[in-house]
Amino acid sequence: MEKIKILIVGGTFNKDGGKRSGLIQKMAINITNNVFLREDVESVWVINSGTVETLHTAIIEQVKNYDIVLWMPNVSNDELKIRNVKEINPKCILINSKRNDGDKYSFADLISRSLSAKANLTIEFKKAENGFNMLVFDPLGNEYYNGTDVIEMSRILIERAIVLANMT
C-alpha cells in the first residue's frame, strides 16, 4: 500500500500575501503530530495564507499529488474562488469548510454545498464564546464531531479521512 500524502490549505489569500489563521495552524500542528505516529502517512504539507495568484497557479497544481486535501482558503467574494478541487484530483479525499455564524445556512444547505463540491467531509465553523464550535460531517449527514476542542476535532477528522483514503 502506498503511503498517504496530506495537503492542508487555509488562512487568508489576497493580493497582499494574506494572513495566517491561528485555527488552521492549531489544526495543522495537531494533524501533523497525530499522523506521524502512523506508518501509513508519508507527508503533510501546510500552506497557511498567501496570494490569490499563487493559490490559482502553484498551489492548485499541487492538489493532484495528494491523497487527502483539506481545502479551506479564505478568499474574498471579490476574487475568483476555486471550487473544482475534485476535478483536478478526483481520487483525493476532499475536506472543505464553511463558516456559518448565526446559522445563516441550514444543515441541508451545508450538505448541498458539500455535495456540489464533491467533498468527502466538511467542517462547519461557528463563532462560540471561547473560539469556534466545529461540526465535522459527511455528505450523507453523518456527524463525526460536534464541539469546541480543535485538538479532538483534528484527530477525529484526520482519522476518518485516512479510513476513507484506505477504502478501495
PDB file of C-alpha atoms in Angstrom, residues 133-136 143-148:
ATOM      1  CA  ASN A 133     -17.827  25.344  17.515  1.00  0.00           C
ATOM      2  CA  MET A 134     -16.847  22.813  14.874  1.00  0.00           C
ATOM      3  CA  LEU A 135     -19.100  20.220  13.274  1.00  0.00           C
ATOM      4  CA  VAL A 136     -17.486  17.535  11.102  1.00  0.00           C
ATOM      5  CA  GLU A 143     -21.736  13.648  12.127  1.00  0.00           C
ATOM      6  CA  TYR A 144     -18.278  12.705  13.397  1.00  0.00           C
ATOM      7  CA  TYR A 145     -17.528  15.590  15.751  1.00  0.00           C
ATOM      8  CA  ASN A 146     -19.513  18.464  17.269  1.00  0.00           C
ATOM      9  CA  GLY A 147     -17.721  20.620  19.817  1.00  0.00           C
ATOM     10  CA  THR A 148     -15.133  23.301  20.539  1.00  0.00           C
TER      11      THR A 148
END
